[in-house]
Coordinates of C-alpha atoms in Angstrom, one line a residue:
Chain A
X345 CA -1.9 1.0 14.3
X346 CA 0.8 0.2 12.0
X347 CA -0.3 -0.9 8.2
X348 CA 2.8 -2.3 5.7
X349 CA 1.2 -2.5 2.3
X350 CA 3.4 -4.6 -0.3
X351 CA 3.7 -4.4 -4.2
X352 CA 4.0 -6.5 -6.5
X353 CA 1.8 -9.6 -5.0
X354 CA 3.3 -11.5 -8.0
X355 CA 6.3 -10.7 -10.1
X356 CA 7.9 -12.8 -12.6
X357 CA 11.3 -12.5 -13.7
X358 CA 13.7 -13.9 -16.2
X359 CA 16.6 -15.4 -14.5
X360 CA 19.8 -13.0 -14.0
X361 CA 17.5 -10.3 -14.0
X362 CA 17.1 -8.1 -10.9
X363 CA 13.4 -8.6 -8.9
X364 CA 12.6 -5.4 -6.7
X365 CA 9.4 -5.5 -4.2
X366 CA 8.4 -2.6 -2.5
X367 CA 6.5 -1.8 0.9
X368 CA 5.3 1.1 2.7
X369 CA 4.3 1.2 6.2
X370 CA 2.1 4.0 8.1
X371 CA 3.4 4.5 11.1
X372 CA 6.3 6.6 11.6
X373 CA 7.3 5.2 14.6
X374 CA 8.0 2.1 13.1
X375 CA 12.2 1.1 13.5
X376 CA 12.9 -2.6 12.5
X377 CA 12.0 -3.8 8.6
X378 CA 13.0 -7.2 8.3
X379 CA 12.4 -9.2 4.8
X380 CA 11.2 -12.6 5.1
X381 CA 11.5 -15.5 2.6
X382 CA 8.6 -18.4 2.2
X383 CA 9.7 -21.7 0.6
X384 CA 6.8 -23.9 -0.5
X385 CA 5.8 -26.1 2.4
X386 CA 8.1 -24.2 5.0
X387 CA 7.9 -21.5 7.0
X388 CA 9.2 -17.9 6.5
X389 CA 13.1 -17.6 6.9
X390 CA 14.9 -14.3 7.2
X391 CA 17.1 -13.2 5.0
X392 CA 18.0 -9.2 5.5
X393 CA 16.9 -6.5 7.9
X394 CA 17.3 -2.8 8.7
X395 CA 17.0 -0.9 11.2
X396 CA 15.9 3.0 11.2
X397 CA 19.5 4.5 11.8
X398 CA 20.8 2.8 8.2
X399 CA 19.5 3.3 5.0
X400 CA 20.7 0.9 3.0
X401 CA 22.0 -2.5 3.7
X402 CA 23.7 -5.4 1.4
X403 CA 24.3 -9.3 1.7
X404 CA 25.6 -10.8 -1.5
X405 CA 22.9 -10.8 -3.9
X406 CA 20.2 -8.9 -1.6
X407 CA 19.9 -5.3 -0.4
X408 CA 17.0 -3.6 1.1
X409 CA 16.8 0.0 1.0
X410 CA 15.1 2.7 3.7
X411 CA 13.6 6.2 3.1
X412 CA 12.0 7.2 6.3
X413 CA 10.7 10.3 4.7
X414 CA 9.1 8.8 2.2
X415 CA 8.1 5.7 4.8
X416 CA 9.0 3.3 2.4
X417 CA 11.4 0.0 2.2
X418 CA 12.5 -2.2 -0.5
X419 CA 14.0 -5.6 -1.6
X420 CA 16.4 -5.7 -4.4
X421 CA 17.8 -9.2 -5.9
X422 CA 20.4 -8.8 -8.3
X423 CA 21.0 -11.8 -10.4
X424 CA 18.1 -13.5 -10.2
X425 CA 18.1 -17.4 -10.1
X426 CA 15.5 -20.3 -10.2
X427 CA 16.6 -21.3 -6.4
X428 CA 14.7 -18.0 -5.3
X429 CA 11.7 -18.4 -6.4
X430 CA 9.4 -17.9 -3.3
X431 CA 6.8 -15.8 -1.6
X432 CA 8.4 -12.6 0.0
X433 CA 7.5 -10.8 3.3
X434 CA 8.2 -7.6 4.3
X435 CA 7.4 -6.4 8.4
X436 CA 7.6 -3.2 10.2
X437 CA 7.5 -2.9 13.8
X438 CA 7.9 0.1 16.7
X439 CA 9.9 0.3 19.2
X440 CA 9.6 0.1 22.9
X441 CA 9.3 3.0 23.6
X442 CA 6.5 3.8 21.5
X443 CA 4.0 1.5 23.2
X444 CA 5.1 -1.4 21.2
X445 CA 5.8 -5.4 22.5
X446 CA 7.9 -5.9 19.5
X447 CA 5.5 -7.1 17.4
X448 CA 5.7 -7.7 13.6
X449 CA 3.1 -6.4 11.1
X450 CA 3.6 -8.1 7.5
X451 CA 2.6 -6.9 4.2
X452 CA 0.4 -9.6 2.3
X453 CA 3.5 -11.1 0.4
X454 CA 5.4 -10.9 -3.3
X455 CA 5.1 -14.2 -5.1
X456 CA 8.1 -14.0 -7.0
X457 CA 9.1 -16.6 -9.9
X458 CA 12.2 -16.7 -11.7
X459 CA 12.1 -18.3 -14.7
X460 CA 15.2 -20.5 -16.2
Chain B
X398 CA 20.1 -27.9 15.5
X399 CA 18.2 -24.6 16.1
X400 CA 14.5 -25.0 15.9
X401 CA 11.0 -24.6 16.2
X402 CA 9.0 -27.4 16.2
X403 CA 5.1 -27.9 15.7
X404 CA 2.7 -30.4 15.9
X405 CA 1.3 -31.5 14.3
X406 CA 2.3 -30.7 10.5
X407 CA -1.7 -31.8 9.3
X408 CA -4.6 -32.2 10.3
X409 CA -8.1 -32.4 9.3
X410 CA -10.4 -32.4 12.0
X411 CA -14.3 -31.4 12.6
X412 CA -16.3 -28.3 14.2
X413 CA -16.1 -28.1 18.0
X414 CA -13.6 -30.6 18.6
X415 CA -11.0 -29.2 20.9
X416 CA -7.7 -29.3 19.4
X417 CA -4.3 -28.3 20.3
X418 CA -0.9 -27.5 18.5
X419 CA 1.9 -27.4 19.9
X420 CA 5.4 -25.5 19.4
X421 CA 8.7 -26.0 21.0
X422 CA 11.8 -24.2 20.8
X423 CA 15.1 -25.1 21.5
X424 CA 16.7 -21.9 21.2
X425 CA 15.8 -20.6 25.2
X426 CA 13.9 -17.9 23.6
X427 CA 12.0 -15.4 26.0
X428 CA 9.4 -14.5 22.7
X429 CA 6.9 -16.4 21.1
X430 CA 4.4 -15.6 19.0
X431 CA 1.4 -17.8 16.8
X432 CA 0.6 -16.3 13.5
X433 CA -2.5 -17.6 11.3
X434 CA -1.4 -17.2 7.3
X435 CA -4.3 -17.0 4.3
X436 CA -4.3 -16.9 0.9
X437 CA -4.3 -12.8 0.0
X438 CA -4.2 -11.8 3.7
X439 CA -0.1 -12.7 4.5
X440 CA 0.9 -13.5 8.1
X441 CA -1.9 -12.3 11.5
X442 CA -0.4 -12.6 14.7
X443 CA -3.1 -14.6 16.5
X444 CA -1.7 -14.1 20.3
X445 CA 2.3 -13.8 21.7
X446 CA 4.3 -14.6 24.9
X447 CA 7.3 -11.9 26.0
X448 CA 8.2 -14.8 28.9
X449 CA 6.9 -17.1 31.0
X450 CA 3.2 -16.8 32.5
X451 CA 3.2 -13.5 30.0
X452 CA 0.9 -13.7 26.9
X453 CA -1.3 -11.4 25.0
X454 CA -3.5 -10.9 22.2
X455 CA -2.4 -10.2 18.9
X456 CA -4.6 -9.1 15.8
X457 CA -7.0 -12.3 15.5
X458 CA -7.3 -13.8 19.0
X459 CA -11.0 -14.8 18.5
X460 CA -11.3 -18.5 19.1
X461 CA -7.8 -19.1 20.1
X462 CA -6.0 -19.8 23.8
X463 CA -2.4 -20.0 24.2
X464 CA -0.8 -20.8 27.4
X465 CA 3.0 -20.5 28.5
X466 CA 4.3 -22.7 31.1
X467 CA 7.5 -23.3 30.2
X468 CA 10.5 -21.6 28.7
X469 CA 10.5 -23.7 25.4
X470 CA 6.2 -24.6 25.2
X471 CA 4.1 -22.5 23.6
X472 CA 0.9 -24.1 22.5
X473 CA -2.3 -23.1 20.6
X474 CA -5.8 -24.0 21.8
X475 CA -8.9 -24.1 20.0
X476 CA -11.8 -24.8 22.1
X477 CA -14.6 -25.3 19.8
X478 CA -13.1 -25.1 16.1
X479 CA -14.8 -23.9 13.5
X480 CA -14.1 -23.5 10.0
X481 CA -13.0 -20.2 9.3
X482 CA -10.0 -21.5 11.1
X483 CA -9.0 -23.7 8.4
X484 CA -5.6 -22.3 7.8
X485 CA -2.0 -22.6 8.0
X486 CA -0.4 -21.8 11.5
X487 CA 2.7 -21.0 12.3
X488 CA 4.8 -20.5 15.3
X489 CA 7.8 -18.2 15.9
X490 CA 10.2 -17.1 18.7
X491 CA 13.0 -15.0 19.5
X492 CA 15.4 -14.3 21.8
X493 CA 13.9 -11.1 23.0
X494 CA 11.2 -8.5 21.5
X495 CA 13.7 -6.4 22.6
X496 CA 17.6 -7.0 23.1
X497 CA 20.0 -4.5 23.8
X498 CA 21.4 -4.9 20.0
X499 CA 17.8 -3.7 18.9
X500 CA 15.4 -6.1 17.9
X501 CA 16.1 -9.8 17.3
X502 CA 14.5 -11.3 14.2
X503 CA 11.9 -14.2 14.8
X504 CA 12.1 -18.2 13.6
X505 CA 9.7 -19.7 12.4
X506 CA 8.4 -23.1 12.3
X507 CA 7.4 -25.2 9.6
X508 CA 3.7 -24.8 9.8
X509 CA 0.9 -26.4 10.7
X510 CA -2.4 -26.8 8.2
X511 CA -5.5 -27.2 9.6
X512 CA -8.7 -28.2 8.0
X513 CA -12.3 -27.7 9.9
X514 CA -14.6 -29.5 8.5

């Protein structure tokens, strides 16, 4: 089955820097990557996905980037500020067609703290 | 308001009393989808629903039940708790596992964290 392996698990930054977390994922089959971000004391929210048919992909502050090749994915903030200071998911999952029911794997999670 | 809703947000409880949590969605959602979350070991999907009367185990189904009635319901049973279910829980949905814009991204609740003593 699909495995997403994530890197940093913590990563400190000084505010208005750029924070970039990585993943890789296993299975090659695997066509949605969303990015999840974990607020203390609320569950995960998204905040940017991609599909397999787009490498790159950029909202405001956040892009994520895809090499399929490679079968990796990763999470760039640019201008870093205290307000996003949280714990980061990354997910893969296969499509349909592949024997899959949509289901997300996640990588273990980037603590990322932002420092004023 | 969009939402997923559980209940209950605590609780601290002791081995092999049955306990349920439940999670309600007001979004008409066809997919839902409990997920146990552990220091180290990120987000497990513990079992998920695709629709009504529809469920199925996920990665860590051991000493859970689910059941899917209804539409918006989708609660978590453990029969006989024990502590290595002391975690946080938390429930998601989406409109489909599959729509025909590709995949639609999940929303999740606000978590649950049980304690087994």
């Amino acid at each position: 089955g699909e495995n997403v392996e994530q890197h940093p698990s913590t990563l400190s930054v000084q505010e208005g820097d750029s924070a970039v977390i990585k993943c890789t994922y296993s299975d090659s089959a695997s066509n949605y990557f969303p990015w999840y971000k974990q607020e203390l004391g609320k569950g995960p929210q998204l905040i940017i996905d991609i599909r397999s048919n787009v490498g790159e992909k950029k909202d405001q502050r956040i892009a994520v980037t895809l090499n399929k090749t490679a079968k990796h994915f990763s999470l760039h903030i640019t201008e870093t500020q205290p307000e996003d200071s949280a714990v980061y998911f990354c997910a893969a999952s296969r499509p349909r067609l592949a024997g899959s029911q949509g289901n997300l794997i996640f990588g273990k999670g980037t603590k990322l703290s932002v420092k004023p | 308001e969009a939402q997923v809703t559980q209940n209950p947000r605590y609780l601290i409880t002791v081995t092999g009393k049955k306990l349920t949590v439940t999670c309600s969605q007001n979004m008409n959602h066809e997919y839902m989808s409990w997920y146990r979350q552990d220091p180290g070991l990120g987000l497990r999907q513990i079992y998920y629903s695709m629709n009504v009367e529809v469920t199925d185990k996920g990665d860590v189904p051991e000493g859970y039940k689910v059941s899917r009635k209804e539409k918006r319901n989708f609660p978590l049973i453990l029969e006989s708790p024990s502590p290595n279910q002391t975690s946080l829980y938390f429930c998601a949905s989406s409109f489909s596992a599959y729509a025909r814009t590709g995949k639609q991204p999940q929303h999740f609740g606000d978590g649950t964290r049980l304690s087994i003593l």
